[in-house]
Coordinates of C-alpha atoms in Angstrom, one line a residue:
M78 CA 0.0 0.0 0.0
R79 CA 1.5 3.3 -1.1
L80 CA 0.7 6.5 0.8
L81 CA 1.6 9.5 -1.3
P82 CA 0.4 12.7 -2.8
L83 CA -1.3 12.4 -6.2
A84 CA 1.2 15.0 -7.5
L85 CA 0.5 17.5 -10.2
G86 CA 3.6 17.6 -12.3
V87 CA 5.4 16.4 -15.4
P88 CA 5.0 12.6 -15.9
R89 CA 7.9 10.4 -16.5
R90 CA 8.3 9.6 -20.2
G91 CA 7.3 6.2 -21.2
S92 CA 5.0 5.2 -18.4
P93 CA 1.4 6.0 -17.4
R94 CA 1.2 9.2 -15.4
H95 CA -1.0 8.1 -12.6
L96 CA 0.4 6.5 -9.4
P97 CA 4.0 5.5 -9.0
Y98 CA 4.7 5.0 -12.7
C99 CA 4.2 1.3 -12.9
S100 CA 2.9 -1.2 -15.4
P101 CA -0.7 -1.2 -14.8
A102 CA -0.4 0.2 -11.4
P103 CA -1.1 -2.1 -8.4
L104 CA -4.4 -1.7 -6.5
L105 CA -5.6 -2.6 -3.1
L106 CA -9.1 -3.3 -1.9
L107 CA -10.5 -1.8 1.3
L108 CA -13.8 -1.6 3.2
L109 CA -15.1 0.0 6.4
G110 CA -18.0 0.6 8.4
G111 CA -22.1 5.7 13.6
C112 CA -21.0 9.1 12.7
L113 CA -19.7 12.2 14.6
G114 CA -22.4 13.8 16.7
V115 CA -24.1 17.1 15.8
S116 CA -22.1 18.9 18.4
A117 CA -18.8 18.0 16.7
A118 CA -20.0 19.3 13.4
A119 CA -21.4 22.4 15.0
A120 CA -18.0 23.1 16.5
G121 CA -16.6 23.4 13.1
S122 CA -14.9 20.0 12.7
R123 CA -16.5 19.0 9.4
R124 CA -15.9 15.5 8.4
P125 CA -13.4 15.0 5.5
N126 CA -14.5 14.3 1.9
V127 CA -13.6 11.0 0.3
V128 CA -12.9 10.1 -3.4
L129 CA -12.6 6.4 -4.4
L130 CA -11.2 5.8 -7.9
L131 CA -11.7 2.3 -9.1
A132 CA -10.0 0.9 -12.2
D133 CA -11.1 -2.3 -13.9
D134 CA -8.8 -5.3 -14.2
Q135 CA -5.6 -3.4 -13.1
D136 CA -3.0 -5.7 -11.7
E137 CA -0.5 -5.1 -9.0
V138 CA 3.1 -4.8 -10.0
L139 CA 5.0 -2.9 -7.3
G140 CA 2.9 -3.9 -4.3
G141 CA -0.7 -3.4 -3.1
M142 CA -3.6 -5.0 -1.4
Y143 CA -5.7 -8.2 -1.8
V144 CA -9.1 -8.9 -3.3
P145 CA -11.3 -11.7 -1.9
S146 CA -12.3 -12.8 -5.4
A147 CA -10.4 -12.5 -8.7
L148 CA -13.4 -11.5 -10.7
C149 CA -15.2 -8.2 -11.2
C150 CA -18.7 -8.5 -9.7
P151 CA -17.8 -10.5 -6.6
S152 CA -14.9 -8.2 -5.9
R153 CA -17.0 -5.0 -6.4
A154 CA -19.7 -6.4 -4.2
S155 CA -17.0 -6.9 -1.5
I156 CA -15.9 -3.3 -1.8
L157 CA -19.4 -2.0 -1.4
T158 CA -20.5 -4.3 1.4
G159 CA -17.2 -4.9 3.3
K160 CA -18.0 -8.6 3.2
Y161 CA -16.4 -11.8 1.8
P162 CA -18.2 -13.4 -1.1
H163 CA -19.6 -16.2 1.1
N164 CA -21.5 -13.5 3.1
H165 CA -22.7 -11.2 0.2
H166 CA -23.4 -14.3 -2.0
V167 CA -22.2 -12.8 -5.3
V168 CA -20.3 -15.6 -6.9
N169 CA -19.8 -14.6 -10.5
N170 CA -20.7 -12.0 -13.2
T171 CA -24.2 -13.3 -13.9
L172 CA -27.7 -12.5 -12.6
E173 CA -27.9 -16.2 -11.6
G174 CA -24.7 -15.6 -9.6
N175 CA -26.4 -12.7 -7.7
C176 CA -24.6 -10.0 -9.7
S177 CA -26.9 -7.0 -9.3
S178 CA -29.9 -9.3 -8.9
K179 CA -33.1 -8.4 -7.2
S180 CA -31.9 -10.4 -4.2
W181 CA -28.7 -8.4 -4.1
Q182 CA -30.7 -5.1 -4.3
K183 CA -33.1 -6.2 -1.5
I184 CA -30.6 -7.7 0.9
Q185 CA -27.2 -6.1 0.4
E186 CA -27.6 -2.7 -1.2
P187 CA -29.3 -1.1 1.8
D188 CA -26.3 -1.9 4.0
T189 CA -23.5 -0.8 1.6
F190 CA -21.1 1.8 3.0
P191 CA -22.3 4.5 0.6
A192 CA -25.9 3.9 1.9
I193 CA -24.6 4.4 5.5
L194 CA -22.7 7.5 4.5
R195 CA -25.8 9.0 3.0
S196 CA -28.4 8.0 5.6
M197 CA -26.4 8.1 8.8
C198 CA -23.5 10.5 8.2
G199 CA -25.2 13.1 6.0
Y200 CA -22.7 12.8 3.1
Q201 CA -23.6 13.8 -0.5
T202 CA -22.8 10.6 -2.5
F203 CA -21.9 10.6 -6.2
F204 CA -21.3 7.5 -8.4
A205 CA -20.0 7.5 -12.0
G206 CA -19.0 4.5 -14.2
K207 CA -19.2 0.8 -14.0
Y208 CA -21.2 -0.5 -11.0
L209 CA -21.8 -4.3 -11.2
N210 CA -21.6 -6.3 -14.4
E211 CA -25.3 -7.0 -14.7
Y212 CA -26.5 -3.5 -13.6
G213 CA -29.3 -2.4 -15.9
A214 CA -30.5 -5.9 -16.8
P215 CA -34.3 -5.9 -17.5
D216 CA -34.9 -8.8 -15.1
A217 CA -33.3 -6.7 -12.3
G218 CA -35.2 -3.4 -12.7
G219 CA -33.3 -2.1 -15.7
L220 CA -31.7 1.3 -15.7
A221 CA -34.5 2.8 -13.7
H222 CA -33.1 1.2 -10.6
V223 CA -30.9 3.5 -8.5
P224 CA -29.4 1.8 -5.5
L225 CA -30.1 3.1 -2.1
G226 CA -27.6 5.6 -0.8
W227 CA -26.7 7.6 -3.9
S228 CA -27.5 11.3 -4.3
Y229 CA -26.2 11.4 -7.8
W230 CA -26.1 8.4 -10.1
Y231 CA -24.3 8.1 -13.5
A232 CA -24.0 4.3 -13.9
L233 CA -22.9 2.3 -17.0
E234 CA -25.3 -0.4 -18.3
K235 CA -23.6 -3.7 -17.7
N236 CA -19.9 -4.2 -18.5
S237 CA -17.0 -1.9 -19.4
K238 CA -17.1 -0.1 -22.8
Y239 CA -15.5 3.0 -24.2
Y240 CA -18.0 3.9 -26.9
N241 CA -21.6 3.0 -27.8
Y242 CA -22.9 2.5 -24.3
T243 CA -25.9 3.6 -22.2
L244 CA -25.8 5.4 -18.9
S245 CA -28.4 5.6 -16.2
I246 CA -28.6 9.3 -15.2
N247 CA -30.4 9.1 -11.9
G248 CA -32.6 6.4 -13.4
K249 CA -33.0 7.8 -16.9
A250 CA -31.3 6.2 -19.8
R251 CA -28.9 8.2 -22.0
K252 CA -27.2 6.6 -25.0
H253 CA -23.8 7.5 -26.2
G254 CA -22.2 6.9 -29.6
E255 CA -18.7 6.9 -31.0
N256 CA -17.7 10.5 -31.2
Y257 CA -14.6 10.9 -29.1
S258 CA -15.2 14.5 -28.1
V259 CA -18.5 13.7 -26.4
D260 CA -18.7 9.9 -25.9
Y261 CA -15.3 8.5 -24.8
L262 CA -16.4 7.0 -21.4
T263 CA -13.3 7.8 -19.3
D264 CA -13.5 11.5 -20.4
V265 CA -17.3 11.5 -19.8
L266 CA -16.7 10.3 -16.2
A267 CA -14.1 13.0 -15.7
N268 CA -16.5 15.7 -16.9
V269 CA -19.5 14.7 -14.8
S270 CA -17.2 14.4 -11.8
L271 CA -16.0 18.0 -12.3
D272 CA -19.6 19.1 -12.8
F273 CA -20.5 17.5 -9.4
L274 CA -17.7 19.4 -7.7
D275 CA -18.9 22.6 -9.3
Y276 CA -22.6 22.3 -8.3
K277 CA -22.7 20.2 -5.1
S278 CA -23.7 21.7 -1.8
N279 CA -20.9 23.2 0.2
S280 CA -22.7 22.6 3.5
E281 CA -22.2 18.8 3.5
P282 CA -19.1 16.6 3.1
F283 CA -19.1 14.5 -0.1
F284 CA -18.2 11.0 -1.2
M285 CA -17.4 10.3 -4.8
M286 CA -16.9 6.8 -6.4
I287 CA -15.5 7.0 -10.0
S288 CA -15.3 3.6 -11.7
T289 CA -13.4 3.7 -15.0
P290 CA -13.6 1.2 -17.8
A291 CA -9.8 1.1 -18.1
P292 CA -7.9 -1.0 -18.4
H293 CA -10.6 -3.6 -19.1
S294 CA -11.1 -5.0 -22.7
P295 CA -11.8 -3.9 -25.4
W296 CA -8.9 -1.7 -24.5
T297 CA -9.9 1.2 -26.7
A298 CA -7.5 4.1 -26.1
A299 CA -8.3 7.8 -26.8
P300 CA -7.1 8.8 -30.3
Q301 CA -4.1 10.8 -28.9
Y302 CA -2.8 7.8 -27.1
Q303 CA -3.2 5.0 -29.6
N304 CA 0.5 5.2 -30.7
T305 CA 2.1 5.3 -27.3
F306 CA 4.2 2.5 -25.7
Q307 CA 5.1 0.9 -29.0
N308 CA 8.2 -0.7 -27.3
V309 CA 6.4 -2.0 -24.2
F310 CA 5.8 -5.7 -23.7
A311 CA 4.2 -7.8 -21.0
P312 CA 6.7 -8.6 -18.2
R313 CA 8.9 -11.6 -18.7
N314 CA 8.9 -12.7 -15.1
K315 CA 10.1 -16.2 -14.0
N316 CA 6.6 -17.5 -14.3
F317 CA 6.1 -16.2 -17.8
N318 CA 5.4 -18.9 -20.5
I319 CA 6.4 -21.8 -18.3
H320 CA 4.4 -25.0 -17.6
G321 CA 2.3 -24.9 -14.4
T322 CA 3.8 -28.0 -12.9
N323 CA 2.1 -29.4 -9.8
K324 CA -0.8 -27.0 -10.2
H325 CA -4.6 -27.5 -10.6
W326 CA -5.5 -29.3 -13.8
L327 CA -6.8 -26.1 -15.4
I328 CA -3.3 -24.6 -15.2
R329 CA -1.6 -27.8 -16.3
Q330 CA -3.7 -27.9 -19.5
A331 CA -2.1 -24.7 -20.9
K332 CA 0.2 -25.3 -23.9
T333 CA 3.8 -24.5 -23.2
P334 CA 5.5 -22.8 -24.8
M335 CA 2.8 -20.5 -26.0
T336 CA 2.3 -20.0 -29.7
N337 CA 3.9 -16.9 -31.3
S338 CA 0.4 -15.7 -32.1
S339 CA -0.7 -16.0 -28.4
I340 CA 2.4 -14.0 -27.3
Q341 CA 1.8 -11.3 -29.9
F342 CA -1.8 -11.1 -28.8
L343 CA -1.0 -10.7 -25.1
D344 CA 1.8 -8.2 -25.7
N345 CA -0.6 -6.1 -27.8
A346 CA -3.2 -6.4 -25.1
F347 CA -0.7 -5.3 -22.4
R348 CA 0.3 -2.3 -24.6
K349 CA -3.4 -1.3 -25.2
R350 CA -4.2 -1.6 -21.5
W351 CA -1.4 1.0 -20.7
Q352 CA -2.8 3.3 -23.4
T353 CA -6.3 3.3 -21.9
L354 CA -4.8 4.2 -18.5
L355 CA -3.4 7.5 -19.9
S356 CA -7.0 8.8 -19.9
V357 CA -7.3 7.7 -16.3
D358 CA -4.2 9.8 -15.6
D359 CA -6.0 12.8 -17.2
L360 CA -9.1 12.2 -15.0
V361 CA -7.0 12.1 -11.8
E362 CA -5.1 15.2 -12.8
K363 CA -8.3 17.2 -13.5
L364 CA -9.9 16.0 -10.3
V365 CA -6.9 16.9 -8.1
K366 CA -6.5 20.3 -9.8
R367 CA -10.2 21.1 -9.3
L368 CA -10.1 20.1 -5.6
E369 CA -6.9 22.2 -5.2
F370 CA -8.5 25.2 -6.9
S371 CA -11.6 25.0 -4.7
G372 CA -9.5 24.7 -1.5
E373 CA -10.9 21.2 -0.7
L374 CA -7.9 19.1 -1.5
N375 CA -6.4 19.2 2.0
D376 CA -9.7 18.0 3.4
T377 CA -10.2 15.1 1.0
Y378 CA -9.0 11.5 1.1
I379 CA -8.3 10.0 -2.3
F380 CA -8.1 6.2 -2.8
Y381 CA -7.0 4.6 -6.0
T382 CA -7.4 0.9 -6.5
S383 CA -8.9 -1.8 -8.8
D384 CA -11.4 -4.6 -8.6
N385 CA -9.1 -7.5 -9.5
G386 CA -5.8 -8.3 -11.1
Y387 CA -4.9 -9.6 -14.5
H388 CA -2.4 -12.0 -16.0
T389 CA -0.6 -11.8 -19.3
G390 CA 1.3 -15.0 -20.1
Q391 CA 2.1 -16.3 -16.6
F392 CA 2.0 -20.1 -16.5
S393 CA 1.3 -19.9 -20.3
L394 CA -2.2 -18.5 -19.7
P395 CA -2.5 -15.8 -22.4
I396 CA -4.9 -13.2 -20.7
D397 CA -7.6 -13.1 -18.1
K398 CA -8.1 -13.2 -14.3
R399 CA -10.0 -15.8 -12.1
Q400 CA -6.9 -17.6 -10.7
L401 CA -5.6 -17.8 -7.2
Y402 CA -2.1 -16.4 -7.8
E403 CA -0.7 -13.0 -6.9
F404 CA -1.1 -11.5 -10.4
D405 CA -4.9 -12.0 -10.2
I406 CA -5.7 -11.3 -6.5
K407 CA -3.3 -8.5 -5.7
V408 CA -4.1 -5.0 -6.9
P409 CA -2.8 -1.4 -6.4
L410 CA -3.7 0.8 -3.5
L411 CA -2.7 4.4 -3.4
V412 CA -4.0 6.8 -0.7
R413 CA -3.5 10.5 0.1
G414 CA -5.4 12.7 2.5
P415 CA -5.4 14.6 5.8
G416 CA -2.8 13.3 8.3
I417 CA -1.1 11.0 5.8
K418 CA 2.6 11.5 5.4
P419 CA 3.6 11.2 1.7
N420 CA 5.9 8.6 0.1
Q421 CA 5.2 5.9 2.7
T422 CA 4.6 2.2 2.1
S423 CA 2.9 -0.1 4.5
K424 CA 3.3 -3.8 4.6
M425 CA 0.2 -4.5 6.6
L426 CA -2.1 -7.1 5.1
V427 CA -5.2 -5.3 3.8
A428 CA -8.0 -6.4 1.5
N429 CA -10.8 -4.7 -0.4
I430 CA -13.3 -5.7 2.3
D431 CA -11.4 -3.1 4.4
L432 CA -12.2 -0.1 2.1
G433 CA -15.8 0.4 3.3
P434 CA -14.9 0.2 7.0
T435 CA -12.0 2.6 6.5
I436 CA -14.2 5.2 4.7
L437 CA -16.9 4.9 7.3
D438 CA -14.2 5.4 10.0
I439 CA -13.1 8.6 8.2
A440 CA -16.7 9.7 8.4
G441 CA -16.8 9.0 12.1
Y442 CA -19.3 6.1 12.0
N443 CA -19.3 3.5 14.7
L444 CA -18.1 0.4 13.0
N445 CA -19.6 -1.9 15.7
K446 CA -23.0 -1.1 14.2
T447 CA -22.1 -2.8 10.9
Q448 CA -21.9 -6.5 10.0
M449 CA -18.8 -5.9 7.8
D450 CA -16.1 -8.5 7.7
G451 CA -13.4 -6.0 7.0
M452 CA -11.3 -3.6 9.3
S453 CA -10.6 0.1 9.2
F454 CA -7.0 0.7 8.1
L455 CA -7.3 4.4 8.9
P456 CA -4.9 3.9 11.9
I457 CA -2.3 2.5 9.4
L458 CA -2.8 5.6 7.2
K459 CA -2.2 7.8 10.2
G460 CA 1.0 6.0 11.1
A461 CA -0.2 4.3 14.3
S462 CA 2.4 2.2 16.1
N463 CA 2.0 -1.0 18.1
L464 CA -1.2 -1.7 16.1
T465 CA -2.9 -5.1 16.4
W466 CA -3.6 -6.2 12.8
R467 CA -4.6 -9.4 11.0
S468 CA -2.1 -11.9 9.6
D469 CA -4.4 -13.5 7.0
V470 CA -7.2 -12.9 4.5
L471 CA -9.6 -15.2 2.6
V472 CA -9.8 -15.6 -1.1
E473 CA -12.6 -17.6 -2.7
Y474 CA -13.8 -18.2 -6.2
Q475 CA -16.6 -20.2 -7.8
G476 CA -15.6 -21.4 -11.3
E477 CA -17.8 -21.0 -14.3
G478 CA -18.5 -23.6 -17.0
R479 CA -20.9 -26.3 -18.0
N480 CA -20.1 -29.9 -17.2
V481 CA -19.8 -30.9 -20.8
T482 CA -16.9 -31.3 -23.2
D483 CA -16.2 -28.3 -25.5
P484 CA -16.7 -29.7 -29.1
T485 CA -13.8 -27.5 -30.4
C486 CA -11.5 -28.9 -27.7
P487 CA -12.4 -32.6 -27.3
S488 CA -9.2 -33.5 -25.7
L489 CA -9.9 -31.3 -22.7
S490 CA -11.8 -32.2 -19.6
P491 CA -15.5 -31.2 -19.4
G492 CA -16.7 -27.9 -18.1
V493 CA -14.1 -25.5 -19.5
S494 CA -14.9 -21.9 -20.5
Q495 CA -13.1 -18.7 -21.6
C496 CA -11.1 -20.8 -24.2
F497 CA -8.6 -19.4 -26.7
P498 CA -8.5 -20.7 -30.3
D499 CA -5.6 -23.0 -29.4
C500 CA -7.7 -24.6 -26.7
V501 CA -6.1 -22.9 -23.7
C502 CA -9.0 -22.3 -21.3
E503 CA -9.0 -19.8 -18.5
D504 CA -11.9 -21.2 -16.4
A505 CA -13.9 -24.3 -15.6
Y506 CA -16.8 -25.3 -13.5
N507 CA -14.5 -27.0 -11.0
N508 CA -12.0 -24.1 -10.9
T509 CA -13.6 -23.5 -7.6
Y510 CA -11.3 -22.8 -4.7
A511 CA -10.7 -21.1 -1.4
C512 CA -7.4 -19.8 -0.1
V513 CA -6.0 -18.3 3.1
R514 CA -3.2 -15.8 2.3
T515 CA -0.9 -15.3 5.3
M516 CA 1.6 -12.6 6.0
S517 CA 3.4 -12.0 9.3
E518 CA 6.9 -11.3 10.5
M519 CA 7.8 -15.0 10.1
W520 CA 5.5 -16.2 7.3
N521 CA 4.5 -15.3 3.8
L522 CA 2.3 -18.2 2.7
Q523 CA -0.7 -19.2 0.7
Y524 CA -2.8 -22.3 1.2
C525 CA -5.6 -23.2 -1.3
E526 CA -8.1 -26.0 -1.6
F527 CA -10.1 -26.9 -4.7
D528 CA -13.6 -28.2 -4.7
D529 CA -13.0 -31.0 -7.2
Q530 CA -12.7 -34.8 -7.1
E531 CA -9.0 -34.5 -6.1
V532 CA -9.7 -31.9 -3.4
F533 CA -6.5 -30.5 -4.9
V534 CA -4.2 -28.5 -2.6
E535 CA -1.7 -25.7 -3.6
V536 CA 0.7 -24.2 -1.0
Y537 CA 3.3 -21.5 -1.7
N538 CA 6.1 -20.1 0.4
L539 CA 6.3 -16.6 -1.2
T540 CA 9.4 -15.6 0.7
A541 CA 11.4 -18.2 -1.2
D542 CA 9.2 -18.4 -4.2
P543 CA 7.6 -15.0 -5.0
H544 CA 6.4 -16.2 -8.4
Q545 CA 4.6 -19.2 -7.0
I546 CA 6.3 -21.7 -9.2
N547 CA 6.7 -24.5 -6.7
N548 CA 3.7 -26.0 -5.1
I549 CA 5.0 -27.4 -1.7
A550 CA 1.8 -29.0 -0.6
K551 CA 3.4 -32.5 -0.5
S552 CA 6.6 -31.4 1.2
I553 CA 5.4 -28.9 3.8
D554 CA 5.5 -29.8 7.5
P555 CA 2.2 -31.6 8.4
E556 CA 1.6 -29.5 11.4
L557 CA 1.9 -26.3 9.4
L558 CA -0.3 -27.7 6.7
G559 CA -2.9 -28.5 9.4
K560 CA -2.7 -25.0 10.8
M561 CA -3.4 -23.5 7.4
N562 CA -6.3 -25.9 6.7
Y563 CA -7.8 -25.1 10.1
R564 CA -7.6 -21.3 9.5
L565 CA -9.2 -21.7 6.0
M566 CA -12.1 -23.6 7.6
M567 CA -12.5 -20.8 10.1
L568 CA -12.5 -18.0 7.5
Q569 CA -14.9 -19.8 5.2
S570 CA -17.5 -19.8 7.9
C571 CA -16.7 -16.4 9.4
S572 CA -19.1 -13.4 9.5
G573 CA -18.4 -9.9 10.8
P574 CA -16.2 -9.8 13.9
T575 CA -15.3 -13.5 13.6
C576 CA -13.5 -12.7 10.3
R577 CA -11.1 -10.4 12.3
T578 CA -10.1 -12.8 15.0
P579 CA -6.4 -13.7 15.3
G580 CA -5.0 -16.1 12.8
V581 CA -3.1 -19.2 13.6
F582 CA 0.1 -17.4 12.7
D583 CA -0.7 -14.5 15.0
P584 CA 1.7 -14.4 18.0
G585 CA -1.2 -14.2 20.4
Y586 CA -2.9 -17.4 19.0
R587 CA -2.5 -20.7 20.8
F588 CA -2.7 -23.7 18.4
D589 CA -3.5 -27.2 19.5
P590 CA -2.3 -29.6 16.7
R591 CA -4.6 -32.3 18.0
L592 CA -7.5 -30.4 16.4
M593 CA -6.0 -31.2 13.0
F594 CA -5.3 -34.9 13.2
N595 CA -7.3 -38.0 13.5
N596 CA -6.2 -41.2 15.3
H597 CA -4.0 -42.1 12.3
G598 CA -2.2 -38.8 12.3
S599 CA -3.4 -37.6 8.8
V600 CA -4.4 -34.1 8.1
R601 CA -8.1 -33.6 8.3
T602 CA -9.1 -31.5 5.2
R603 CA -12.5 -30.1 4.3
R604 CA -14.1 -29.9 1.0
F605 CA -16.0 -26.6 0.8
S606 CA -19.4 -26.0 -0.8
K607 CA -19.6 -25.2 -4.5
H608 CA -22.0 -22.4 -3.6
L609 CA -19.5 -20.8 -1.2

């Protein structure tokens, strides 16, 4: 997590101007959850403003935070609710998977952190951009549906686009075409955001959530940026274009080495993703300048993050997300605001379920009144010392695919989806897993179980193996394996405060290894529900 000013200045040549000049910048997910009394406000201590900038599919490169699911809709639902997927029940990007469904609208939307900011804290709330992937679907109320908690609503119908899309303007549909000067979505979001800052009430604090399409496909850059980064290629890290030995069958099925056409495709995609982010740079610059001009910048917290990561060639998977590895679950997080010293980096383990609680904490809300799974990391931002913090987070994903063989790829197992022409598939119905990601002074580990016939297990020591090449599940100490299995079971059934209890690697936690072993001394594992 980087703590720094979003500086106004000359960008470095050859890299996107936003954030710390990295290849799509790393993002971090956070959530938080009663407000300052009237007496405090009357005394002149107005609560700070908050801006949350959310990119789409921007992976972490230099360091960041974790997401509880490596897919757009479940991850965005976690940001809004402060809950793990097994508690908000959004499992994929479809209505059937609870993405913007009527059930989501009835049960979860009234308790999102923006709804609390508006109803309990008196914030003006503004949303612009991509909400959830199935927002606007006719079977879920169409574009007339405006979620509770939003004073101003400029939401994109369904998934990311750059041209030829429809927006819900406070419940009224407005179509856009393909004229760059009036229709390019990233610029439209910048303009409506500046309009809000010009015309909002000055008597109330505000919260803005601006959710850009970039760098999601179809990677349509603004005309002035379409020839940039011609010499940029996807990173050739140690896990690029190698076989995923000892990994889940979906990873093992990828063809290694990749074909030249696949490498050219992913390099071109990587380049175009950078190009689309240049317009996000422009949006950030305009926003910061306007806040500075109005004298509000020093009273405003600005968060920059993404919904999930993205891979380009790691373990010979051309492009996508959905996997359990760092490149798909770790995203950038950059924060500036009152009381935050610039140019700091925190190594504390934060997740996007912490964003809501953190923002509510900034607003002065009593987090004990929420049922959020996340924690406020405001004390971390303020530089608190001797802070008690978690040592692990949960990651969970429900694979998508039908339990039939793809006729174009008859040699592959049933249930695959998201397949490339050369039969490299990015998902499957049994690509369903749960992981506990652990970081402490002594440990940097990941333990994952798959819900398949093998109950396949992957374990990584990221201190020795940061690129997650060697699955050590069969060689790790059985007691350590038992601890991680036990913690995974606890997190999969947690809710609210129980999601924040000390982990088995916390110094204050006492572990009884007898809990993990039966009379024969084998590790007792648990196969989790397909429905999370």
